[in-house]
Amino acid sequence: MKIIQAFKNGDENWYYLQEKVPLQNPLVLVFGNRYLLEDENIIKNIREEFTYENIVFGSTSGEILDGSFQDNSISVTAIELENTTFVIERENISNFNMQSNLLGEKLLGKLSKEKLKHLFVLSDGLLDGSKLIEGLENNLSNTIAITGGLCGDDARFEKTVTSFNDNPKTGEVVLIGLYGETLEISYASAGGWFPFGPERKITKSKGNIIFEIDNKPALDVYKNHLAHRAIGLPSASLSFPLNVTYENKNQAVVRTILDIDESQNSLILAGDAPENSKVQLLMASVDAIIDGAQLATQLAMKNRKKKAEIAILVSCIGRKFVMNNRVGEETEYVKESLGASTLITGFYSYGQIAPFDGNDYANLHNQTMTVTLISE
């Protein structure tokens, strides 16, 4: 595996982390601020600098490169896989009546399953990530894992853009299939958040919108728990997500609150929250979030046969919001744990995709650090 990484801020020159050498048919991952990825001149400059065929673009809420945090930048990681092949497919939600599960089924059907080892997905950040995973995993062997993330747009939540080869656009989902006998991929996701207040029940919801908790207006319940901290809503909700445990499930998923609807007294989440699920507020400290990133890294490294050559990190905007000026520390600790020989790329997102530790099937997570480690 050969890897070249570079980044730039706005109109500045490219800064390379390794010697700039030509690569053979690399997989090129481009993560950047949405405004920059919508600038045709910047996209033209990226294509002129990296004259390769397989370029995947994704907007972010912050860029991760080689263990450091970047903001309002463009980061590029070009990966030449020497013993592995990859196939990239894309679809747009506008062609599926806004049904994410149908899009996922279509994408999966476009990939050959023979010798398929792993799937990495990069999605429009405002789509229903839970339904997307449901569609992708329909008819998928449980020996093939899915990791990835939902694109970001800083804390604006206006729109996100992604694409494969085309200029970045809204509604896109890109699926990367990795094939190879010598390929080793491991992954993990962890948070660092802890619950507070009583555990309650979601009594009325639809998709990702909670209308009632314990038969009371959901927004009123949420505000009452936050007390004076509710003054900063909806942005303050990034610091106080929800722990949601589905009916008949033991493991909870964390759900970011994207917005509130005062007219309906409801909470709009970054993933689904079915009726009869248990729900509880969460909070975190900076140190706990960093501990979560370390745990995810340790779990991903556990039982690996080979040293990881590249790590793809997908962290959550809510974690960035809480860490504030210390945001770079979680990626620094990941870098320290992995060692200098493992290169790192990634981004801050609206949702993270990975199985729970010890499970095969993927889940949509919020407020976690998801680590995908790859070697040949």
mmCIF file of C-alpha atoms in Angstrom:
data_model
loop_
_atom_site.group_PDB
_atom_site.id
_atom_site.type_symbol
_atom_site.label_atom_id
_atom_site.label_comp_id
_atom_site.label_asym_id
_atom_site.label_seq_id
_atom_site.Cartn_x
_atom_site.Cartn_y
_atom_site.Cartn_z
ATOM 1 C CA MET A 1 0.000 0.000 0.000
ATOM 2 C CA LYS A 2 1.273 3.430 -0.980
ATOM 3 C CA ILE A 3 -0.327 6.558 0.458
ATOM 4 C CA ILE A 4 0.044 10.236 -0.372
ATOM 5 C CA GLN A 5 -1.682 12.886 1.745
ATOM 6 C CA ALA A 6 -2.036 16.629 1.253
ATOM 7 C CA PHE A 7 -4.180 19.526 2.400
ATOM 8 C CA LYS A 8 -4.825 23.163 1.613
ATOM 9 C CA ASN A 9 -6.692 26.085 3.108
ATOM 10 C CA GLY A 10 -8.687 28.115 0.599
ATOM 11 C CA ASP A 11 -6.470 29.512 -2.129
ATOM 12 C CA GLU A 12 -3.203 28.531 -0.451
ATOM 13 C CA ASN A 13 -0.779 26.065 -2.023
ATOM 14 C CA TRP A 14 -1.003 22.332 -1.346
ATOM 15 C CA TYR A 15 0.988 21.033 1.604
ATOM 16 C CA TYR A 16 2.125 17.397 1.254
ATOM 17 C CA LEU A 17 2.742 15.113 4.210
ATOM 18 C CA GLN A 18 4.790 12.688 2.097
ATOM 19 C CA GLU A 19 6.860 13.017 -1.046
ATOM 20 C CA LYS A 20 4.601 13.655 -4.026
ATOM 21 C CA VAL A 21 5.036 10.629 -6.291
ATOM 22 C CA PRO A 22 2.725 9.170 -8.964
ATOM 23 C CA LEU A 23 0.404 6.357 -7.884
ATOM 24 C CA GLN A 24 -1.225 3.573 -9.866
ATOM 25 C CA ASN A 25 -5.039 3.809 -9.889
ATOM 26 C CA PRO A 26 -5.411 5.010 -6.296
ATOM 27 C CA LEU A 27 -8.581 5.425 -4.286
ATOM 28 C CA VAL A 28 -8.678 9.168 -3.587
ATOM 29 C CA LEU A 29 -10.636 10.443 -0.573
ATOM 30 C CA VAL A 30 -11.308 14.186 -0.520
ATOM 31 C CA PHE A 31 -12.814 15.639 2.659
ATOM 32 C CA GLY A 32 -13.511 19.328 3.018
ATOM 33 C CA ASN A 33 -15.658 22.233 4.068
ATOM 34 C CA ARG A 34 -18.938 22.317 2.140
ATOM 35 C CA TYR A 35 -18.447 25.871 0.872
ATOM 36 C CA LEU A 36 -15.050 24.903 -0.536
ATOM 37 C CA LEU A 37 -16.403 21.771 -2.213
ATOM 38 C CA GLU A 38 -19.107 23.859 -3.877
ATOM 39 C CA ASP A 39 -16.479 26.159 -5.402
ATOM 40 C CA GLU A 40 -15.899 25.013 -8.991
ATOM 41 C CA ASN A 41 -12.456 26.628 -9.096
ATOM 42 C CA ILE A 42 -11.344 24.631 -6.063
ATOM 43 C CA ILE A 43 -12.722 21.394 -7.527
ATOM 44 C CA LYS A 44 -10.857 22.169 -10.761
ATOM 45 C CA ASN A 45 -7.672 22.707 -8.763
ATOM 46 C CA ILE A 46 -8.135 19.362 -6.957
ATOM 47 C CA ARG A 47 -8.544 17.541 -10.278
ATOM 48 C CA GLU A 48 -5.452 19.249 -11.711
ATOM 49 C CA GLU A 49 -3.380 18.357 -8.642
ATOM 50 C CA PHE A 50 -4.653 14.757 -8.391
ATOM 51 C CA THR A 51 -5.109 13.517 -11.944
ATOM 52 C CA TYR A 52 -6.703 10.204 -11.035
ATOM 53 C CA GLU A 53 -9.950 8.488 -11.977
ATOM 54 C CA ASN A 54 -11.430 7.349 -8.675
ATOM 55 C CA ILE A 55 -12.073 10.437 -6.555
ATOM 56 C CA VAL A 56 -14.639 10.427 -3.754
ATOM 57 C CA PHE A 57 -15.702 13.783 -2.290
ATOM 58 C CA GLY A 58 -17.420 14.416 1.045
ATOM 59 C CA SER A 59 -18.255 17.578 2.977
ATOM 60 C CA THR A 60 -17.434 17.716 6.664
ATOM 61 C CA SER A 61 -17.793 19.447 9.988
ATOM 62 C CA GLY A 62 -14.001 19.403 10.259
ATOM 63 C CA GLU A 63 -11.183 17.418 8.658
ATOM 64 C CA ILE A 64 -8.882 14.852 10.272
ATOM 65 C CA LEU A 65 -5.475 14.277 8.715
ATOM 66 C CA ASP A 66 -2.505 12.409 10.184
ATOM 67 C CA GLY A 67 -3.733 12.751 13.732
ATOM 68 C CA SER A 68 -4.415 16.474 13.562
ATOM 69 C CA PHE A 69 -7.600 18.501 13.223
ATOM 70 C CA GLN A 70 -8.211 20.896 10.330
ATOM 71 C CA ASP A 71 -11.127 23.268 9.843
ATOM 72 C CA ASN A 72 -12.324 25.021 6.686
ATOM 73 C CA SER A 73 -9.806 23.106 4.608
ATOM 74 C CA ILE A 74 -9.501 20.434 1.930
ATOM 75 C CA SER A 75 -7.722 17.187 2.823
ATOM 76 C CA VAL A 76 -6.773 14.544 0.266
ATOM 77 C CA THR A 77 -5.654 10.966 0.887
ATOM 78 C CA ALA A 78 -4.679 8.937 -2.184
ATOM 79 C CA ILE A 79 -4.334 5.190 -1.486
ATOM 80 C CA GLU A 80 -2.696 2.801 -3.933
ATOM 81 C CA LEU A 81 -3.832 -0.699 -3.025
ATOM 82 C CA GLU A 82 -1.237 -3.159 -4.282
ATOM 83 C CA ASN A 83 -2.927 -6.487 -3.433
ATOM 84 C CA THR A 84 -6.522 -5.310 -3.245
ATOM 85 C CA THR A 85 -9.148 -4.179 -5.712
ATOM 86 C CA PHE A 86 -12.001 -1.786 -5.120
ATOM 87 C CA VAL A 87 -15.263 -0.910 -6.827
ATOM 88 C CA ILE A 88 -17.122 2.371 -6.287
ATOM 89 C CA GLU A 89 -20.822 2.911 -6.960
ATOM 90 C CA ARG A 90 -23.112 5.890 -6.364
ATOM 91 C CA GLU A 91 -26.812 6.710 -6.315
ATOM 92 C CA ASN A 92 -28.909 9.794 -5.548
ATOM 93 C CA ILE A 93 -31.863 9.808 -3.171
ATOM 94 C CA SER A 94 -33.917 11.865 -5.644
ATOM 95 C CA ASN A 95 -34.217 8.738 -7.803
ATOM 96 C CA PHE A 96 -35.786 6.704 -4.970
ATOM 97 C CA ASN A 97 -38.645 8.918 -3.783
ATOM 98 C CA MET A 98 -36.453 9.918 -0.832
ATOM 99 C CA GLN A 99 -36.459 6.302 0.454
ATOM 100 C CA SER A 100 -32.978 5.612 1.843
ATOM 101 C CA ASN A 101 -33.571 1.866 2.231
ATOM 102 C CA LEU A 102 -34.414 1.519 -1.473
ATOM 103 C CA LEU A 103 -31.261 3.427 -2.384
ATOM 104 C CA GLY A 104 -29.205 1.131 -0.159
ATOM 105 C CA GLU A 105 -30.659 -1.990 -1.765
ATOM 106 C CA LYS A 106 -29.903 -0.634 -5.233
ATOM 107 C CA LEU A 107 -26.314 0.247 -4.342
ATOM 108 C CA LEU A 108 -25.605 -3.140 -2.823
ATOM 109 C CA GLY A 109 -27.070 -4.867 -5.882
ATOM 110 C CA LYS A 110 -24.560 -3.114 -8.129
ATOM 111 C CA LEU A 111 -21.581 -4.726 -6.387
ATOM 112 C CA SER A 112 -20.318 -8.252 -6.953
ATOM 113 C CA LYS A 113 -20.374 -10.256 -3.692
ATOM 114 C CA GLU A 114 -17.596 -12.634 -4.794
ATOM 115 C CA LYS A 115 -14.545 -12.079 -2.585
ATOM 116 C CA LEU A 116 -16.113 -8.897 -1.180
ATOM 117 C CA LYS A 117 -14.328 -8.162 2.103
ATOM 118 C CA HIS A 118 -15.682 -4.842 3.359
ATOM 119 C CA LEU A 119 -17.995 -1.929 2.521
ATOM 120 C CA PHE A 120 -17.270 1.707 3.257
ATOM 121 C CA VAL A 121 -20.140 4.152 2.752
ATOM 122 C CA LEU A 122 -20.136 7.944 2.512
ATOM 123 C CA SER A 123 -23.606 9.458 2.550
ATOM 124 C CA ASP A 124 -25.391 12.771 2.321
ATOM 125 C CA GLY A 125 -25.542 13.764 5.978
ATOM 126 C CA LEU A 126 -29.224 14.666 6.073
ATOM 127 C CA LEU A 127 -30.581 11.348 4.775
ATOM 128 C CA ASP A 128 -32.069 8.670 7.022
ATOM 129 C CA GLY A 129 -28.884 6.789 7.870
ATOM 130 C CA SER A 130 -30.687 4.015 9.742
ATOM 131 C CA LYS A 131 -32.834 3.172 6.715
ATOM 132 C CA LEU A 132 -29.786 3.385 4.433
ATOM 133 C CA ILE A 133 -28.014 0.742 6.526
ATOM 134 C CA GLU A 134 -31.159 -1.389 6.516
ATOM 135 C CA GLY A 135 -31.177 -1.346 2.710
ATOM 136 C CA LEU A 136 -27.463 -2.031 2.388
ATOM 137 C CA GLU A 137 -27.622 -5.004 4.737
ATOM 138 C CA ASN A 138 -30.608 -6.568 3.018
ATOM 139 C CA ASN A 139 -29.249 -9.727 1.321
ATOM 140 C CA LEU A 140 -25.727 -8.999 2.602
ATOM 141 C CA SER A 141 -23.741 -11.760 4.274
ATOM 142 C CA ASN A 142 -23.174 -11.111 7.967
ATOM 143 C CA THR A 143 -19.458 -11.769 7.418
ATOM 144 C CA ILE A 144 -19.157 -8.485 5.488
ATOM 145 C CA ALA A 145 -19.141 -5.395 7.670
ATOM 146 C CA ILE A 146 -20.099 -1.829 6.788
ATOM 147 C CA THR A 147 -18.363 1.247 8.180
ATOM 148 C CA GLY A 148 -18.416 4.883 7.134
ATOM 149 C CA GLY A 149 -20.240 8.072 7.920
ATOM 150 C CA LEU A 150 -22.729 10.770 7.074
ATOM 151 C CA CYS A 151 -21.229 13.924 5.625
ATOM 152 C CA GLY A 152 -21.269 17.180 7.579
ATOM 153 C CA ASP A 153 -21.834 20.897 7.105
ATOM 154 C CA ASP A 154 -20.148 22.366 10.172
ATOM 155 C CA ALA A 155 -22.965 23.163 12.640
ATOM 156 C CA ARG A 156 -25.243 24.656 9.993
ATOM 157 C CA PHE A 157 -27.257 21.517 9.135
ATOM 158 C CA GLU A 158 -28.341 23.208 5.888
ATOM 159 C CA LYS A 159 -27.102 20.689 3.340
ATOM 160 C CA THR A 160 -24.168 18.373 2.726
ATOM 161 C CA VAL A 161 -22.476 17.333 -0.497
ATOM 162 C CA THR A 162 -20.695 14.217 -1.681
ATOM 163 C CA SER A 163 -19.978 12.473 -4.979
ATOM 164 C CA PHE A 164 -17.901 9.973 -6.893
ATOM 165 C CA ASN A 165 -15.944 11.674 -9.703
ATOM 166 C CA ASP A 166 -18.749 14.202 -10.391
ATOM 167 C CA ASN A 167 -18.672 17.581 -8.717
ATOM 168 C CA PRO A 168 -20.039 17.262 -5.159
ATOM 169 C CA LYS A 169 -23.836 17.473 -4.881
ATOM 170 C CA THR A 170 -26.681 16.891 -2.442
ATOM 171 C CA GLY A 171 -28.516 13.592 -2.048
ATOM 172 C CA GLU A 172 -25.569 11.389 -3.057
ATOM 173 C CA VAL A 173 -24.518 8.138 -1.422
ATOM 174 C CA VAL A 174 -21.185 6.565 -2.391
ATOM 175 C CA LEU A 175 -20.397 2.917 -1.647
ATOM 176 C CA ILE A 176 -16.855 1.536 -1.827
ATOM 177 C CA GLY A 177 -16.453 -2.239 -2.022
ATOM 178 C CA LEU A 178 -13.042 -3.631 -1.030
ATOM 179 C CA TYR A 179 -11.895 -7.034 -2.336
ATOM 180 C CA GLY A 180 -8.796 -9.103 -1.608
ATOM 181 C CA GLU A 181 -7.577 -12.233 0.157
ATOM 182 C CA THR A 182 -4.765 -10.430 1.986
ATOM 183 C CA LEU A 183 -6.945 -7.502 3.044
ATOM 184 C CA GLU A 184 -7.339 -7.087 6.803
ATOM 185 C CA ILE A 185 -9.931 -4.622 8.081
ATOM 186 C CA SER A 186 -10.950 -4.050 11.672
ATOM 187 C CA TYR A 187 -13.207 -1.418 13.187
ATOM 188 C CA ALA A 188 -14.821 -0.149 16.364
ATOM 189 C CA SER A 189 -16.979 2.678 17.645
ATOM 190 C CA ALA A 190 -17.115 4.210 21.130
ATOM 191 C CA GLY A 191 -18.425 7.381 22.698
ATOM 192 C CA GLY A 192 -17.545 8.425 26.222
ATOM 193 C CA TRP A 193 -20.964 9.892 27.068
ATOM 194 C CA PHE A 194 -22.781 9.000 30.290
ATOM 195 C CA PRO A 195 -26.497 9.123 31.130
ATOM 196 C CA PHE A 196 -28.181 11.429 33.622
ATOM 197 C CA GLY A 197 -31.756 11.798 34.732
ATOM 198 C CA PRO A 198 -34.445 9.105 34.637
ATOM 199 C CA GLU A 199 -34.919 6.590 31.839
ATOM 200 C CA ARG A 200 -38.219 7.208 30.037
ATOM 201 C CA LYS A 201 -40.219 5.736 27.150
ATOM 202 C CA ILE A 202 -40.835 7.154 23.672
ATOM 203 C CA THR A 203 -44.619 6.997 23.378
ATOM 204 C CA LYS A 204 -45.085 8.772 20.044
ATOM 205 C CA SER A 205 -42.585 9.063 17.201
ATOM 206 C CA LYS A 206 -42.241 8.779 13.461
ATOM 207 C CA GLY A 207 -38.912 7.969 11.860
ATOM 208 C CA ASN A 208 -36.395 10.387 13.361
ATOM 209 C CA ILE A 209 -38.944 12.685 15.058
ATOM 210 C CA ILE A 210 -39.991 12.209 18.696
ATOM 211 C CA PHE A 211 -43.346 13.767 19.517
ATOM 212 C CA GLU A 212 -44.014 12.369 22.994
ATOM 213 C CA ILE A 213 -41.981 10.951 25.858
ATOM 214 C CA ASP A 214 -44.006 9.286 28.639
ATOM 215 C CA ASN A 215 -47.122 10.659 26.913
ATOM 216 C CA LYS A 216 -45.882 14.230 27.341
ATOM 217 C CA PRO A 217 -44.633 16.622 24.606
ATOM 218 C CA ALA A 218 -41.058 15.552 23.901
ATOM 219 C CA LEU A 219 -39.611 19.063 23.680
ATOM 220 C CA ASP A 220 -41.146 20.033 27.032
ATOM 221 C CA VAL A 221 -39.642 16.950 28.682
ATOM 222 C CA TYR A 222 -36.242 17.708 27.168
ATOM 223 C CA LYS A 223 -36.315 21.373 28.214
ATOM 224 C CA ASN A 224 -37.345 20.506 31.758
ATOM 225 C CA HIS A 225 -34.358 18.186 32.121
ATOM 226 C CA LEU A 226 -31.926 20.737 30.733
ATOM 227 C CA ALA A 227 -33.314 23.541 32.939
ATOM 228 C CA HIS A 228 -31.316 26.764 32.361
ATOM 229 C CA ARG A 229 -29.160 25.053 29.706
ATOM 230 C CA ALA A 230 -32.201 24.891 27.389
ATOM 231 C CA ILE A 231 -31.798 28.597 26.645
ATOM 232 C CA GLY A 232 -29.213 27.781 23.971
ATOM 233 C CA LEU A 233 -31.425 25.391 21.982
ATOM 234 C CA PRO A 234 -31.205 24.056 19.340
ATOM 235 C CA SER A 235 -27.383 24.389 19.212
ATOM 236 C CA ALA A 236 -27.078 23.449 22.900
ATOM 237 C CA SER A 237 -28.570 20.035 22.097
ATOM 238 C CA LEU A 238 -25.244 18.978 20.549
ATOM 239 C CA SER A 239 -23.926 18.762 24.113
ATOM 240 C CA PHE A 240 -26.906 16.744 25.369
ATOM 241 C CA PRO A 241 -27.813 13.889 22.993
ATOM 242 C CA LEU A 242 -30.152 11.007 23.767
ATOM 243 C CA ASN A 243 -29.432 7.399 24.619
ATOM 244 C CA VAL A 244 -32.037 5.301 22.773
ATOM 245 C CA THR A 245 -32.563 1.600 23.492
ATOM 246 C CA TYR A 246 -34.888 -0.070 21.013
ATOM 247 C CA GLU A 247 -37.602 -2.366 22.297
ATOM 248 C CA ASN A 248 -36.236 -5.910 22.780
ATOM 249 C CA LYS A 249 -32.636 -4.678 22.375
ATOM 250 C CA ASN A 250 -29.918 -4.559 25.031
ATOM 251 C CA GLN A 251 -27.457 -2.132 23.434
ATOM 252 C CA ALA A 252 -28.362 1.542 23.179
ATOM 253 C CA VAL A 253 -27.534 3.876 20.325
ATOM 254 C CA VAL A 254 -26.759 7.557 20.789
ATOM 255 C CA ARG A 255 -28.884 10.028 18.861
ATOM 256 C CA THR A 256 -27.893 13.639 18.184
ATOM 257 C CA ILE A 257 -30.730 16.164 18.253
ATOM 258 C CA LEU A 258 -30.441 18.014 14.955
ATOM 259 C CA ASP A 259 -33.270 20.463 15.548
ATOM 260 C CA ILE A 260 -36.385 21.212 17.558
ATOM 261 C CA ASP A 261 -39.893 22.042 16.350
ATOM 262 C CA GLU A 262 -41.581 24.468 18.719
ATOM 263 C CA SER A 263 -44.892 24.269 16.824
ATOM 264 C CA GLN A 264 -45.142 20.487 17.344
ATOM 265 C CA ASN A 265 -43.172 20.344 20.597
ATOM 266 C CA SER A 266 -40.954 17.703 18.995
ATOM 267 C CA LEU A 267 -37.306 16.660 18.756
ATOM 268 C CA ILE A 268 -35.718 15.966 15.350
ATOM 269 C CA LEU A 269 -32.902 13.428 15.599
ATOM 270 C CA ALA A 270 -30.026 12.342 13.374
ATOM 271 C CA GLY A 271 -31.374 8.772 13.315
ATOM 272 C CA ASP A 272 -34.522 6.836 13.990
ATOM 273 C CA ALA A 273 -36.097 6.520 17.444
ATOM 274 C CA PRO A 274 -38.970 3.996 17.349
ATOM 275 C CA GLU A 275 -41.960 4.098 19.683
ATOM 276 C CA ASN A 276 -41.596 2.069 22.892
ATOM 277 C CA SER A 277 -37.837 2.644 22.903
ATOM 278 C CA LYS A 278 -36.276 3.663 26.204
ATOM 279 C CA VAL A 279 -34.648 7.097 26.185
ATOM 280 C CA GLN A 280 -32.309 8.934 28.523
ATOM 281 C CA LEU A 281 -30.302 12.157 28.335
ATOM 282 C CA LEU A 282 -26.530 12.046 27.978
ATOM 283 C CA MET A 283 -23.696 14.388 28.803
ATOM 284 C CA ALA A 284 -19.917 14.198 28.614
ATOM 285 C CA SER A 285 -16.665 15.799 29.661
ATOM 286 C CA VAL A 286 -13.744 16.422 27.348
ATOM 287 C CA ASP A 287 -11.686 13.767 29.127
ATOM 288 C CA ALA A 288 -14.493 11.206 28.787
ATOM 289 C CA ILE A 289 -14.769 11.890 25.055
ATOM 290 C CA ILE A 290 -11.023 11.438 24.623
ATOM 291 C CA ASP A 291 -11.241 8.191 26.600
ATOM 292 C CA GLY A 292 -13.969 7.079 24.173
ATOM 293 C CA ALA A 293 -11.681 7.715 21.200
ATOM 294 C CA GLN A 294 -8.921 5.712 22.852
ATOM 295 C CA LEU A 295 -11.328 2.860 23.575
ATOM 296 C CA ALA A 296 -12.509 2.760 19.958
ATOM 297 C CA THR A 297 -8.886 2.586 18.805
ATOM 298 C CA GLN A 298 -7.997 -0.173 21.250
ATOM 299 C CA LEU A 299 -11.024 -2.235 20.238
ATOM 300 C CA ALA A 300 -10.198 -1.799 16.540
ATOM 301 C CA MET A 301 -6.594 -2.876 17.136
ATOM 302 C CA LYS A 302 -7.576 -5.930 19.191
ATOM 303 C CA ASN A 303 -6.632 -9.272 17.610
ATOM 304 C CA ARG A 304 -5.244 -7.727 14.412
ATOM 305 C CA LYS A 305 -2.634 -9.861 12.631
ATOM 306 C CA LYS A 306 -0.960 -6.994 10.784
ATOM 307 C CA LYS A 307 -0.159 -3.408 11.598
ATOM 308 C CA ALA A 308 -2.767 -1.041 10.167
ATOM 309 C CA GLU A 309 -1.467 0.997 7.246
ATOM 310 C CA ILE A 310 -4.329 3.489 7.041
ATOM 311 C CA ALA A 311 -6.953 4.497 9.589
ATOM 312 C CA ILE A 312 -10.195 6.226 8.596
ATOM 313 C CA LEU A 313 -11.679 8.125 11.536
ATOM 314 C CA VAL A 314 -15.267 9.359 11.563
ATOM 315 C CA SER A 315 -16.068 11.410 14.644
ATOM 316 C CA CYS A 316 -19.187 13.408 15.493
ATOM 317 C CA ILE A 317 -19.812 17.122 15.347
ATOM 318 C CA GLY A 318 -21.284 16.902 18.848
ATOM 319 C CA ARG A 319 -17.928 15.725 20.181
ATOM 320 C CA LYS A 320 -16.229 18.636 18.410
ATOM 321 C CA PHE A 321 -18.772 21.003 19.955
ATOM 322 C CA VAL A 322 -18.075 19.771 23.499
ATOM 323 C CA MET A 323 -14.272 19.653 23.113
ATOM 324 C CA ASN A 324 -14.131 23.164 21.637
ATOM 325 C CA ASN A 325 -10.505 24.349 21.751
ATOM 326 C CA ARG A 326 -9.320 20.860 22.751
ATOM 327 C CA VAL A 327 -10.874 19.215 19.689
ATOM 328 C CA GLY A 328 -7.517 18.072 18.338
ATOM 329 C CA GLU A 329 -6.731 15.998 21.403
ATOM 330 C CA GLU A 330 -8.876 12.971 20.562
ATOM 331 C CA THR A 331 -7.173 12.491 17.194
ATOM 332 C CA GLU A 332 -3.763 13.029 18.779
ATOM 333 C CA TYR A 333 -4.460 10.225 21.236
ATOM 334 C CA VAL A 334 -5.631 7.961 18.401
ATOM 335 C CA LYS A 335 -2.411 8.689 16.513
ATOM 336 C CA GLU A 336 -0.353 7.944 19.594
ATOM 337 C CA SER A 337 -2.139 4.614 20.101
ATOM 338 C CA LEU A 338 -1.804 3.528 16.465
ATOM 339 C CA GLY A 339 1.840 4.545 16.085
ATOM 340 C CA ALA A 340 3.646 6.726 13.565
ATOM 341 C CA SER A 341 3.576 4.149 10.761
ATOM 342 C CA THR A 342 -0.247 4.185 10.524
ATOM 343 C CA LEU A 343 -1.473 7.124 8.472
ATOM 344 C CA ILE A 344 -4.783 8.737 9.353
ATOM 345 C CA THR A 345 -7.573 10.414 7.436
ATOM 346 C CA GLY A 346 -11.180 11.195 8.316
ATOM 347 C CA PHE A 347 -13.715 13.843 9.210
ATOM 348 C CA TYR A 348 -16.255 15.150 11.694
ATOM 349 C CA SER A 349 -19.710 14.005 10.677
ATOM 350 C CA TYR A 350 -23.455 14.004 11.254
ATOM 351 C CA GLY A 351 -23.458 10.250 11.902
ATOM 352 C CA GLN A 352 -21.077 7.309 12.167
ATOM 353 C CA ILE A 353 -21.632 3.834 10.732
ATOM 354 C CA ALA A 354 -20.134 0.700 12.275
ATOM 355 C CA PRO A 355 -21.180 -2.501 14.033
ATOM 356 C CA PHE A 356 -21.264 -2.636 17.824
ATOM 357 C CA ASP A 357 -18.197 -4.299 19.312
ATOM 358 C CA GLY A 358 -18.544 -8.053 18.838
ATOM 359 C CA ASN A 359 -21.419 -7.749 16.349
ATOM 360 C CA ASP A 360 -21.412 -8.084 12.564
ATOM 361 C CA TYR A 361 -24.332 -5.887 11.567
ATOM 362 C CA ALA A 362 -23.825 -2.142 11.300
ATOM 363 C CA ASN A 363 -25.653 0.562 13.217
ATOM 364 C CA LEU A 364 -25.981 4.298 12.825
ATOM 365 C CA HIS A 365 -24.249 5.996 15.746
ATOM 366 C CA ASN A 366 -24.099 9.594 16.876
ATOM 367 C CA GLN A 367 -21.565 11.180 19.220
ATOM 368 C CA THR A 368 -19.007 8.391 18.728
ATOM 369 C CA MET A 369 -15.545 8.033 17.301
ATOM 370 C CA THR A 370 -15.577 5.279 14.670
ATOM 371 C CA VAL A 371 -12.232 3.802 13.641
ATOM 372 C CA THR A 372 -11.690 1.689 10.499
ATOM 373 C CA LEU A 373 -8.214 0.149 10.188
ATOM 374 C CA ILE A 374 -6.991 -1.217 6.841
ATOM 375 C CA SER A 375 -3.915 -3.155 5.791
ATOM 376 C CA GLU A 376 -2.987 -5.498 2.949
#
